[in-house]
Amino acid sequence: MAPLLALGLAGCGGGGGGGSSPPPVVTPALPSVDVSSVAAADPGSALPAGWQHGAFMEIFVRSYADSDGNGMGDLKGLISKLDYLQALGVKGLWLMPVTVSQDGDHGYAVVNYRDIESAYGSLADLDELLRQAHARGIGVILDYVMNHSAAQNPLFLNSRDSTSNPYRNWYVWQATAPAGWSVYGGNPWRTTTTGAYYAAFSDTMPEFNLTNGDVVAYHQSNLRFWLNRGVDGFRFDAVGNLVENGPTAWLDQPQNYTLMQGMQSLVAGYAQRYMVCEAPDDPQGFGQSTACGAAFAFDLRGNILAAAAGDASAAQKVADYYKTAPAGMASLLANHDSFAGARVWDQLGGDAVRYKLAAATYLLLPGTPFIYYGEEVGMAGGSGLSGDAALRSPMSWSASTSNGGFTSGTPYRALAANVASNNVAVETADPASLLNFYKAMLALRNGVPALAAGDYTQASSSGALLQFQRSSAGSKALVLINYGSAAATAGVASLGANASLKSLYPSGAADATADASGQASISVPAQSLRVFQVNP
């Protein structure tokens, strides 16, 4: 924003002589702000109990489905794909930011926390998405950015105007930029004519002062605004960055955990809601009940992919993870950020067999799995793109190399490099496809209570062979995954005397039986998966 300009107005002379008065200064009006308090008014939940234990799909609305042919995805386009998502077996949707933004792309520079980006539609369109998703048993959570706003947000425009502006203390300011700071390799302090503000990610994303109770109350009202409309919860962005205590104390500060515990309490005051946090530097710390209660398992992701590639030491780390990690961790293979790696297809070199093993692992482990849109068909990175843009290409619905079935017009961004081979239309017709494998895994998770929300026991690995058991009231399952290039035999214990093991996957595979001591020996072919229902 350029410095405000003073407009000089010529005075009207009258009478005799005398000096002229200095021209008055007219300051252009600052934008109004809406920080009105929103009280809780829970509309209840139409979703089935335990919906949040099913798999979520992370969706970038801009790249998912275009309803009007302008080359950009929108909420109506997403609504048109709900039957597909339901058939896939998804139980929740995480929408990357859909509020009004400055960046006009990823959405994390929020201009208005209480309205929808016009390119995506309207509040009425969001209401219709909620209605139709709920009718299919699918919850919808929104991305919420509490750490920073857009530089064009009216709150920041007021804060920046002068040191006496009532919203000055809503952001992090210093009279001059302090020395000695380096955040993500750069200086986070941005100098203006009224002082220096803190913005670690970009000068377009100034950071809120979350030690100011009024700012926290504002965000709480924003959350209630959406919860009152029937939104089913939130994914919180960058929770490790909320408070800065100095040049070496700007990440994962103690106040951050307390702030997020307060947000967790607010969300829990509504029926059947869910929240999860992005905290790459301390996922298990923020996953505790004393903070977010759920966080993405970035510390598991890489080991799953390495295990799928045959790394025996990684398989052991996968086996051990949920022995100590909070049960509510949210697992993933990749997402919209390049720090989490390339598209899974690219990370695994297009090896569909390894890809299926990785998918089976995180879809059948404890926690809540998050599928990144297009992952289920093996989308590659965007053709000719790099960085985050390569991860956010339009969804591959068809084999068309001109529009991928995403739009009737021209896509706003390059399509996936493998759109002709890896797309919904082609893979729906192929029983051995990635898409049908994902459907099979989600059918297991949704159909076997132990795999949706059961405990986690007898987890171990032997070489590249992983085994674990999951059980809940009246349901017990055994999962065996052989990441190795040779067949292996699993020695399984604690099944129960003479227990019957009914084969659930793959189709047509033999059943098994435990002996009188509750043990069984089961052969698992190379690079394959066995899933059993354990009956007493």
mmCIF file with all atom_site columns, N, CA and C in Angstrom, residues 57 63-64 84-85 88 90 333 343-346 350-352 355-356 359 362-363 371-381 393-399 404 416-430 432-439 442:
data_model
loop_
_atom_site.group_PDB
_atom_site.id
_atom_site.type_symbol
_atom_site.label_atom_id
_atom_site.label_alt_id
_atom_site.label_comp_id
_atom_site.label_asym_id
_atom_site.label_entity_id
_atom_site.label_seq_id
_atom_site.pdbx_PDB_ins_code
_atom_site.Cartn_x
_atom_site.Cartn_y
_atom_site.Cartn_z
_atom_site.occupancy
_atom_site.B_iso_or_equiv
_atom_site.pdbx_formal_charge
_atom_site.auth_seq_id
_atom_site.auth_comp_id
_atom_site.auth_asym_id
_atom_site.auth_atom_id
_atom_site.pdbx_PDB_model_num
ATOM 1   N N  . MET A 1 57  ? -10.761 -36.286 2.027   1.00 0.00 ? 57  MET A N  1
ATOM 2   C CA . MET A 1 57  ? -10.150 -35.858 0.774   1.00 0.00 ? 57  MET A CA 1
ATOM 3   C C  . MET A 1 57  ? -9.802  -34.383 0.910   1.00 0.00 ? 57  MET A C  1
ATOM 4   N N  . SER A 1 63  ? -8.930  -26.112 -8.386  1.00 0.00 ? 63  SER A N  1
ATOM 5   C CA . SER A 1 63  ? -8.425  -27.117 -9.326  1.00 0.00 ? 63  SER A CA 1
ATOM 6   C C  . SER A 1 63  ? -9.268  -28.389 -9.369  1.00 0.00 ? 63  SER A C  1
ATOM 7   N N  . TYR A 1 64  ? -10.464 -28.380 -8.799  1.00 0.00 ? 64  TYR A N  1
ATOM 8   C CA . TYR A 1 64  ? -11.185 -29.657 -8.701  1.00 0.00 ? 64  TYR A CA 1
ATOM 9   C C  . TYR A 1 64  ? -12.191 -29.884 -9.826  1.00 0.00 ? 64  TYR A C  1
ATOM 10  N N  . TYR A 1 84  ? -19.227 -39.062 -6.821  1.00 0.00 ? 84  TYR A N  1
ATOM 11  C CA . TYR A 1 84  ? -17.940 -39.733 -7.023  1.00 0.00 ? 84  TYR A CA 1
ATOM 12  C C  . TYR A 1 84  ? -17.235 -39.936 -5.689  1.00 0.00 ? 84  TYR A C  1
ATOM 13  N N  . LEU A 1 85  ? -17.191 -38.897 -4.872  1.00 0.00 ? 85  LEU A N  1
ATOM 14  C CA . LEU A 1 85  ? -16.502 -38.977 -3.587  1.00 0.00 ? 85  LEU A CA 1
ATOM 15  C C  . LEU A 1 85  ? -17.182 -39.967 -2.658  1.00 0.00 ? 85  LEU A C  1
ATOM 16  N N  . LEU A 1 88  ? -16.330 -43.439 -3.805  1.00 0.00 ? 88  LEU A N  1
ATOM 17  C CA . LEU A 1 88  ? -14.943 -43.744 -3.450  1.00 0.00 ? 88  LEU A CA 1
ATOM 18  C C  . LEU A 1 88  ? -14.841 -44.222 -2.007  1.00 0.00 ? 88  LEU A C  1
ATOM 19  N N  . VAL A 1 90  ? -15.083 -41.798 0.689   1.00 0.00 ? 90  VAL A N  1
ATOM 20  C CA . VAL A 1 90  ? -14.617 -40.682 1.506   1.00 0.00 ? 90  VAL A CA 1
ATOM 21  C C  . VAL A 1 90  ? -15.694 -40.279 2.506   1.00 0.00 ? 90  VAL A C  1
ATOM 22  N N  . LEU A 1 333 ? 0.201   -39.039 2.652   1.00 0.00 ? 333 LEU A N  1
ATOM 23  C CA . LEU A 1 333 ? 1.363   -39.363 1.837   1.00 0.00 ? 333 LEU A CA 1
ATOM 24  C C  . LEU A 1 333 ? 1.959   -38.118 1.204   1.00 0.00 ? 333 LEU A C  1
ATOM 25  N N  . ARG A 1 343 ? 4.109   -35.005 -5.794  1.00 0.00 ? 343 ARG A N  1
ATOM 26  C CA . ARG A 1 343 ? 2.997   -35.933 -5.916  1.00 0.00 ? 343 ARG A CA 1
ATOM 27  C C  . ARG A 1 343 ? 3.516   -37.357 -5.693  1.00 0.00 ? 343 ARG A C  1
ATOM 28  N N  . VAL A 1 344 ? 2.684   -38.218 -5.078  1.00 0.00 ? 344 VAL A N  1
ATOM 29  C CA . VAL A 1 344 ? 3.129   -39.566 -4.727  1.00 0.00 ? 344 VAL A CA 1
ATOM 30  C C  . VAL A 1 344 ? 3.603   -40.322 -5.966  1.00 0.00 ? 344 VAL A C  1
ATOM 31  N N  . TRP A 1 345 ? 2.911   -40.147 -7.075  1.00 0.00 ? 345 TRP A N  1
ATOM 32  C CA . TRP A 1 345 ? 3.314   -40.818 -8.317  1.00 0.00 ? 345 TRP A CA 1
ATOM 33  C C  . TRP A 1 345 ? 4.769   -40.498 -8.653  1.00 0.00 ? 345 TRP A C  1
ATOM 34  N N  . ASP A 1 346 ? 5.146   -39.251 -8.479  1.00 0.00 ? 346 ASP A N  1
ATOM 35  C CA . ASP A 1 346 ? 6.511   -38.832 -8.797  1.00 0.00 ? 346 ASP A CA 1
ATOM 36  C C  . ASP A 1 346 ? 7.496   -39.312 -7.741  1.00 0.00 ? 346 ASP A C  1
ATOM 37  N N  . GLY A 1 350 ? 6.419   -43.626 -10.399 1.00 0.00 ? 350 GLY A N  1
ATOM 38  C CA . GLY A 1 350 ? 5.375   -44.240 -11.210 1.00 0.00 ? 350 GLY A CA 1
ATOM 39  C C  . GLY A 1 350 ? 5.199   -45.737 -10.984 1.00 0.00 ? 350 GLY A C  1
ATOM 40  N N  . ASP A 1 351 ? 5.720   -46.265 -9.876  1.00 0.00 ? 351 ASP A N  1
ATOM 41  C CA . ASP A 1 351 ? 5.596   -47.686 -9.553  1.00 0.00 ? 351 ASP A CA 1
ATOM 42  C C  . ASP A 1 351 ? 4.250   -47.917 -8.870  1.00 0.00 ? 351 ASP A C  1
ATOM 43  N N  . ALA A 1 352 ? 3.275   -48.408 -9.631  1.00 0.00 ? 352 ALA A N  1
ATOM 44  C CA . ALA A 1 352 ? 1.916   -48.555 -9.101  1.00 0.00 ? 352 ALA A CA 1
ATOM 45  C C  . ALA A 1 352 ? 1.835   -49.607 -8.001  1.00 0.00 ? 352 ALA A C  1
ATOM 46  N N  . TYR A 1 355 ? 3.046   -47.959 -4.922  1.00 0.00 ? 355 TYR A N  1
ATOM 47  C CA . TYR A 1 355 ? 2.028   -46.950 -4.613  1.00 0.00 ? 355 TYR A CA 1
ATOM 48  C C  . TYR A 1 355 ? 0.883   -47.584 -3.824  1.00 0.00 ? 355 TYR A C  1
ATOM 49  N N  . LYS A 1 356 ? 0.427   -48.752 -4.252  1.00 0.00 ? 356 LYS A N  1
ATOM 50  C CA . LYS A 1 356 ? -0.684  -49.426 -3.558  1.00 0.00 ? 356 LYS A CA 1
ATOM 51  C C  . LYS A 1 356 ? -0.288  -49.835 -2.145  1.00 0.00 ? 356 LYS A C  1
ATOM 52  N N  . ALA A 1 359 ? -0.451  -46.751 0.009   1.00 0.00 ? 359 ALA A N  1
ATOM 53  C CA . ALA A 1 359 ? -1.846  -46.387 0.271   1.00 0.00 ? 359 ALA A CA 1
ATOM 54  C C  . ALA A 1 359 ? -2.473  -47.321 1.292   1.00 0.00 ? 359 ALA A C  1
ATOM 55  N N  . TYR A 1 362 ? -1.307  -46.433 5.063   1.00 0.00 ? 362 TYR A N  1
ATOM 56  C CA . TYR A 1 362 ? -1.872  -45.321 5.829   1.00 0.00 ? 362 TYR A CA 1
ATOM 57  C C  . TYR A 1 362 ? -3.390  -45.335 5.883   1.00 0.00 ? 362 TYR A C  1
ATOM 58  N N  . LEU A 1 363 ? -4.027  -46.029 4.957   1.00 0.00 ? 363 LEU A N  1
ATOM 59  C CA . LEU A 1 363 ? -5.486  -46.112 5.008   1.00 0.00 ? 363 LEU A CA 1
ATOM 60  C C  . LEU A 1 363 ? -5.976  -47.134 6.029   1.00 0.00 ? 363 LEU A C  1
ATOM 61  N N  . ILE A 1 371 ? -6.396  -38.049 2.020   1.00 0.00 ? 371 ILE A N  1
ATOM 62  C CA . ILE A 1 371 ? -6.017  -38.279 0.636   1.00 0.00 ? 371 ILE A CA 1
ATOM 63  C C  . ILE A 1 371 ? -5.960  -36.917 -0.056  1.00 0.00 ? 371 ILE A C  1
ATOM 64  N N  . TYR A 1 372 ? -4.914  -36.651 -0.805  1.00 0.00 ? 372 TYR A N  1
ATOM 65  C CA . TYR A 1 372 ? -4.828  -35.400 -1.556  1.00 0.00 ? 372 TYR A CA 1
ATOM 66  C C  . TYR A 1 372 ? -5.488  -35.618 -2.914  1.00 0.00 ? 372 TYR A C  1
ATOM 67  N N  . TYR A 1 373 ? -6.368  -34.709 -3.313  1.00 0.00 ? 373 TYR A N  1
ATOM 68  C CA . TYR A 1 373 ? -7.159  -34.923 -4.529  1.00 0.00 ? 373 TYR A CA 1
ATOM 69  C C  . TYR A 1 373 ? -6.266  -35.360 -5.693  1.00 0.00 ? 373 TYR A C  1
ATOM 70  N N  . GLY A 1 374 ? -6.731  -36.350 -6.447  1.00 0.00 ? 374 GLY A N  1
ATOM 71  C CA . GLY A 1 374 ? -5.953  -36.892 -7.560  1.00 0.00 ? 374 GLY A CA 1
ATOM 72  C C  . GLY A 1 374 ? -4.986  -37.973 -7.167  1.00 0.00 ? 374 GLY A C  1
ATOM 73  N N  . GLU A 1 375 ? -4.672  -38.080 -5.874  1.00 0.00 ? 375 GLU A N  1
ATOM 74  C CA . GLU A 1 375 ? -3.786  -39.145 -5.402  1.00 0.00 ? 375 GLU A CA 1
ATOM 75  C C  . GLU A 1 375 ? -4.371  -40.499 -5.744  1.00 0.00 ? 375 GLU A C  1
ATOM 76  N N  . GLU A 1 376 ? -5.696  -40.623 -5.658  1.00 0.00 ? 376 GLU A N  1
ATOM 77  C CA . GLU A 1 376 ? -6.365  -41.912 -5.852  1.00 0.00 ? 376 GLU A CA 1
ATOM 78  C C  . GLU A 1 376 ? -6.269  -42.427 -7.290  1.00 0.00 ? 376 GLU A C  1
ATOM 79  N N  . VAL A 1 377 ? -5.896  -41.565 -8.226  1.00 0.00 ? 377 VAL A N  1
ATOM 80  C CA . VAL A 1 377 ? -5.683  -42.031 -9.601  1.00 0.00 ? 377 VAL A CA 1
ATOM 81  C C  . VAL A 1 377 ? -4.217  -41.937 -10.006 1.00 0.00 ? 377 VAL A C  1
ATOM 82  N N  . GLY A 1 378 ? -3.361  -41.512 -9.095  1.00 0.00 ? 378 GLY A N  1
ATOM 83  C CA . GLY A 1 378 ? -1.934  -41.426 -9.392  1.00 0.00 ? 378 GLY A CA 1
ATOM 84  C C  . GLY A 1 378 ? -1.566  -40.221 -10.232 1.00 0.00 ? 378 GLY A C  1
ATOM 85  N N  . MET A 1 379 ? -2.205  -39.087 -9.970  1.00 0.00 ? 379 MET A N  1
ATOM 86  C CA . MET A 1 379 ? -1.831  -37.867 -10.686 1.00 0.00 ? 379 MET A CA 1
ATOM 87  C C  . MET A 1 379 ? -0.362  -37.544 -10.468 1.00 0.00 ? 379 MET A C  1
ATOM 88  N N  . ALA A 1 380 ? 0.309   -37.172 -11.539 1.00 0.00 ? 380 ALA A N  1
ATOM 89  C CA . ALA A 1 380 ? 1.679   -36.667 -11.449 1.00 0.00 ? 380 ALA A CA 1
ATOM 90  C C  . ALA A 1 380 ? 1.646   -35.152 -11.288 1.00 0.00 ? 380 ALA A C  1
ATOM 91  N N  . GLY A 1 381 ? 2.806   -34.559 -11.117 1.00 0.00 ? 381 GLY A N  1
ATOM 92  C CA . GLY A 1 381 ? 2.885   -33.109 -11.033 1.00 0.00 ? 381 GLY A CA 1
ATOM 93  C C  . GLY A 1 381 ? 2.477   -32.451 -12.341 1.00 0.00 ? 381 GLY A C  1
ATOM 94  N N  . SER A 1 393 ? -2.361  -28.859 -9.819  1.00 0.00 ? 393 SER A N  1
ATOM 95  C CA . SER A 1 393 ? -2.938  -28.867 -11.159 1.00 0.00 ? 393 SER A CA 1
ATOM 96  C C  . SER A 1 393 ? -4.408  -29.283 -11.120 1.00 0.00 ? 393 SER A C  1
ATOM 97  N N  . PRO A 1 394 ? -5.168  -28.953 -12.180 1.00 0.00 ? 394 PRO A N  1
ATOM 98  C CA . PRO A 1 394 ? -6.559  -29.400 -12.260 1.00 0.00 ? 394 PRO A CA 1
ATOM 99  C C  . PRO A 1 394 ? -6.685  -30.919 -12.159 1.00 0.00 ? 394 PRO A C  1
ATOM 100 N N  . MET A 1 395 ? -7.760  -31.345 -11.538 1.00 0.00 ? 395 MET A N  1
ATOM 101 C CA . MET A 1 395 ? -8.038  -32.769 -11.345 1.00 0.00 ? 395 MET A CA 1
ATOM 102 C C  . MET A 1 395 ? -8.159  -33.484 -12.687 1.00 0.00 ? 395 MET A C  1
ATOM 103 N N  . SER A 1 396 ? -7.608  -34.694 -12.736 1.00 0.00 ? 396 SER A N  1
ATOM 104 C CA . SER A 1 396 ? -7.634  -35.506 -13.963 1.00 0.00 ? 396 SER A CA 1
ATOM 105 C C  . SER A 1 396 ? -8.889  -36.378 -13.988 1.00 0.00 ? 396 SER A C  1
ATOM 106 N N  . TRP A 1 397 ? -9.940  -35.847 -14.590 1.00 0.00 ? 397 TRP A N  1
ATOM 107 C CA . TRP A 1 397 ? -11.203 -36.591 -14.671 1.00 0.00 ? 397 TRP A CA 1
ATOM 108 C C  . TRP A 1 397 ? -11.265 -37.462 -15.916 1.00 0.00 ? 397 TRP A C  1
ATOM 109 N N  . SER A 1 398 ? -10.673 -37.013 -16.996 1.00 0.00 ? 398 SER A N  1
ATOM 110 C CA . SER A 1 398 ? -10.692 -37.774 -18.245 1.00 0.00 ? 398 SER A CA 1
ATOM 111 C C  . SER A 1 398 ? -9.308  -37.762 -18.870 1.00 0.00 ? 398 SER A C  1
ATOM 112 N N  . ALA A 1 399 ? -9.171  -38.476 -20.003 1.00 0.00 ? 399 ALA A N  1
ATOM 113 C CA . ALA A 1 399 ? -7.885  -38.577 -20.678 1.00 0.00 ? 399 ALA A CA 1
ATOM 114 C C  . ALA A 1 399 ? -7.594  -37.404 -21.603 1.00 0.00 ? 399 ALA A C  1
ATOM 115 N N  . GLY A 1 404 ? -8.642  -32.324 -19.487 1.00 0.00 ? 404 GLY A N  1
ATOM 116 C CA . GLY A 1 404 ? -8.698  -33.348 -18.449 1.00 0.00 ? 404 GLY A CA 1
ATOM 117 C C  . GLY A 1 404 ? -10.074 -33.611 -17.895 1.00 0.00 ? 404 GLY A C  1
ATOM 118 N N  . ALA A 1 416 ? -1.945  -32.307 -15.171 1.00 0.00 ? 416 ALA A N  1
ATOM 119 C CA . ALA A 1 416 ? -0.951  -33.286 -14.731 1.00 0.00 ? 416 ALA A CA 1
ATOM 120 C C  . ALA A 1 416 ? -0.228  -33.868 -15.941 1.00 0.00 ? 416 ALA A C  1
ATOM 121 N N  . ALA A 1 417 ? 1.044   -34.158 -15.769 1.00 0.00 ? 417 ALA A N  1
ATOM 122 C CA . ALA A 1 417 ? 1.850   -34.658 -16.884 1.00 0.00 ? 417 ALA A CA 1
ATOM 123 C C  . ALA A 1 417 ? 1.346   -36.000 -17.411 1.00 0.00 ? 417 ALA A C  1
ATOM 124 N N  . ASN A 1 418 ? 0.666   -36.779 -16.558 1.00 0.00 ? 418 ASN A N  1
ATOM 125 C CA . ASN A 1 418 ? 0.196   -38.101 -16.979 1.00 0.00 ? 418 ASN A CA 1
ATOM 126 C C  . ASN A 1 418 ? -1.320  -38.174 -17.102 1.00 0.00 ? 418 ASN A C  1
ATOM 127 N N  . VAL A 1 419 ? -1.956  -37.052 -17.414 1.00 0.00 ? 419 VAL A N  1
ATOM 128 C CA . VAL A 1 419 ? -3.419  -37.014 -17.478 1.00 0.00 ? 419 VAL A CA 1
ATOM 129 C C  . VAL A 1 419 ? -3.977  -38.028 -18.471 1.00 0.00 ? 419 VAL A C  1
ATOM 130 N N  . ALA A 1 420 ? -3.281  -38.321 -19.549 1.00 0.00 ? 420 ALA A N  1
ATOM 131 C CA . ALA A 1 420 ? -3.811  -39.229 -20.564 1.00 0.00 ? 420 ALA A CA 1
ATOM 132 C C  . ALA A 1 420 ? -3.946  -40.661 -20.058 1.00 0.00 ? 420 ALA A C  1
ATOM 133 N N  . SER A 1 421 ? -3.094  -41.059 -19.124 1.00 0.00 ? 421 SER A N  1
ATOM 134 C CA . SER A 1 421 ? -3.125  -42.443 -18.621 1.00 0.00 ? 421 SER A CA 1
ATOM 135 C C  . SER A 1 421 ? -3.732  -42.572 -17.238 1.00 0.00 ? 421 SER A C  1
ATOM 136 N N  . ASN A 1 422 ? -3.546  -41.583 -16.376 1.00 0.00 ? 422 ASN A N  1
ATOM 137 C CA . ASN A 1 422 ? -3.987  -41.665 -14.984 1.00 0.00 ? 422 ASN A CA 1
ATOM 138 C C  . ASN A 1 422 ? -5.127  -40.684 -14.756 1.00 0.00 ? 422 ASN A C  1
ATOM 139 N N  . ASN A 1 423 ? -6.343  -41.177 -14.889 1.00 0.00 ? 423 ASN A N  1
ATOM 140 C CA . ASN A 1 423 ? -7.522  -40.333 -14.736 1.00 0.00 ? 423 ASN A CA 1
ATOM 141 C C  . ASN A 1 423 ? -8.707  -41.176 -14.315 1.00 0.00 ? 423 ASN A C  1
ATOM 142 N N  . VAL A 1 424 ? -9.743  -40.538 -13.854 1.00 0.00 ? 424 VAL A N  1
ATOM 143 C CA . VAL A 1 424 ? -10.900 -41.252 -13.302 1.00 0.00 ? 424 VAL A CA 1
ATOM 144 C C  . VAL A 1 424 ? -11.582 -42.107 -14.357 1.00 0.00 ? 424 VAL A C  1
ATOM 145 N N  . ALA A 1 425 ? -11.780 -41.587 -15.559 1.00 0.00 ? 425 ALA A N  1
ATOM 146 C CA . ALA A 1 425 ? -12.509 -42.329 -16.581 1.00 0.00 ? 425 ALA A CA 1
ATOM 147 C C  . ALA A 1 425 ? -11.808 -43.634 -16.936 1.00 0.00 ? 425 ALA A C  1
ATOM 148 N N  . VAL A 1 426 ? -10.513 -43.584 -17.188 1.00 0.00 ? 426 VAL A N  1
ATOM 149 C CA . VAL A 1 426 ? -9.759  -44.784 -17.556 1.00 0.00 ? 426 VAL A CA 1
ATOM 150 C C  . VAL A 1 426 ? -9.707  -45.772 -16.401 1.00 0.00 ? 426 VAL A C  1
ATOM 151 N N  . GLU A 1 427 ? -9.452  -45.285 -15.189 1.00 0.00 ? 427 GLU A N  1
ATOM 152 C CA . GLU A 1 427 ? -9.229  -46.181 -14.057 1.00 0.00 ? 427 GLU A CA 1
ATOM 153 C C  . GLU A 1 427 ? -10.517 -46.778 -13.506 1.00 0.00 ? 427 GLU A C  1
ATOM 154 N N  . THR A 1 428 ? -11.616 -46.109 -13.692 1.00 0.00 ? 428 THR A N  1
ATOM 155 C CA . THR A 1 428 ? -12.893 -46.688 -13.259 1.00 0.00 ? 428 THR A CA 1
ATOM 156 C C  . THR A 1 428 ? -13.143 -48.015 -13.969 1.00 0.00 ? 428 THR A C  1
ATOM 157 N N  . ALA A 1 429 ? -12.753 -48.095 -15.231 1.00 0.00 ? 429 ALA A N  1
ATOM 158 C CA . ALA A 1 429 ? -13.015 -49.287 -16.037 1.00 0.00 ? 429 ALA A CA 1
ATOM 159 C C  . ALA A 1 429 ? -11.983 -50.392 -15.843 1.00 0.00 ? 429 ALA A C  1
ATOM 160 N N  . ASP A 1 430 ? -10.928 -50.131 -15.099 1.00 0.00 ? 430 ASP A N  1
ATOM 161 C CA . ASP A 1 430 ? -9.841  -51.104 -14.928 1.00 0.00 ? 430 ASP A CA 1
ATOM 162 C C  . ASP A 1 430 ? -9.874  -51.661 -13.509 1.00 0.00 ? 430 ASP A C  1
ATOM 163 N N  . ALA A 1 432 ? -7.916  -53.425 -11.906 1.00 0.00 ? 432 ALA A N  1
ATOM 164 C CA . ALA A 1 432 ? -6.612  -53.446 -11.235 1.00 0.00 ? 432 ALA A CA 1
ATOM 165 C C  . ALA A 1 432 ? -6.035  -52.058 -11.020 1.00 0.00 ? 432 ALA A C  1
ATOM 166 N N  . SER A 1 433 ? -6.821  -51.010 -11.262 1.00 0.00 ? 433 SER A N  1
ATOM 167 C CA . SER A 1 433 ? -6.308  -49.644 -11.196 1.00 0.00 ? 433 SER A CA 1
ATOM 168 C C  . SER A 1 433 ? -6.075  -49.173 -9.776  1.00 0.00 ? 433 SER A C  1
ATOM 169 N N  . LEU A 1 434 ? -5.306  -48.100 -9.658  1.00 0.00 ? 434 LEU A N  1
ATOM 170 C CA . LEU A 1 434 ? -5.133  -47.439 -8.367  1.00 0.00 ? 434 LEU A CA 1
ATOM 171 C C  . LEU A 1 434 ? -6.469  -47.005 -7.791  1.00 0.00 ? 434 LEU A C  1
ATOM 172 N N  . LEU A 1 435 ? -7.315  -46.421 -8.628  1.00 0.00 ? 435 LEU A N  1
ATOM 173 C CA . LEU A 1 435 ? -8.607  -45.933 -8.163  1.00 0.00 ? 435 LEU A CA 1
ATOM 174 C C  . LEU A 1 435 ? -9.420  -47.053 -7.530  1.00 0.00 ? 435 LEU A C  1
ATOM 175 N N  . ASN A 1 436 ? -9.475  -48.193 -8.170  1.00 0.00 ? 436 ASN A N  1
ATOM 176 C CA . ASN A 1 436 ? -10.249 -49.295 -7.599  1.00 0.00 ? 436 ASN A CA 1
ATOM 177 C C  . ASN A 1 436 ? -9.573  -49.894 -6.379  1.00 0.00 ? 436 ASN A C  1
ATOM 178 N N  . PHE A 1 437 ? -8.254  -49.781 -6.293  1.00 0.00 ? 437 PHE A N  1
ATOM 179 C CA . PHE A 1 437 ? -7.564  -50.210 -5.073  1.00 0.00 ? 437 PHE A CA 1
ATOM 180 C C  . PHE A 1 437 ? -7.931  -49.288 -3.918  1.00 0.00 ? 437 PHE A C  1
ATOM 181 N N  . TYR A 1 438 ? -7.937  -47.974 -4.153  1.00 0.00 ? 438 TYR A N  1
ATOM 182 C CA . TYR A 1 438 ? -8.341  -47.038 -3.104  1.00 0.00 ? 438 TYR A CA 1
ATOM 183 C C  . TYR A 1 438 ? -9.776  -47.328 -2.652  1.00 0.00 ? 438 TYR A C  1
ATOM 184 N N  . LYS A 1 439 ? -10.658 -47.608 -3.594  1.00 0.00 ? 439 LYS A N  1
ATOM 185 C CA . LYS A 1 439 ? -12.035 -47.957 -3.230  1.00 0.00 ? 439 LYS A CA 1
ATOM 186 C C  . LYS A 1 439 ? -12.062 -49.188 -2.334  1.00 0.00 ? 439 LYS A C  1
ATOM 187 N N  . LEU A 1 442 ? -10.779 -48.281 1.206   1.00 0.00 ? 442 LEU A N  1
ATOM 188 C CA . LEU A 1 442 ? -11.762 -47.485 1.945   1.00 0.00 ? 442 LEU A CA 1
ATOM 189 C C  . LEU A 1 442 ? -12.976 -48.314 2.302   1.00 0.00 ? 442 LEU A C  1
#
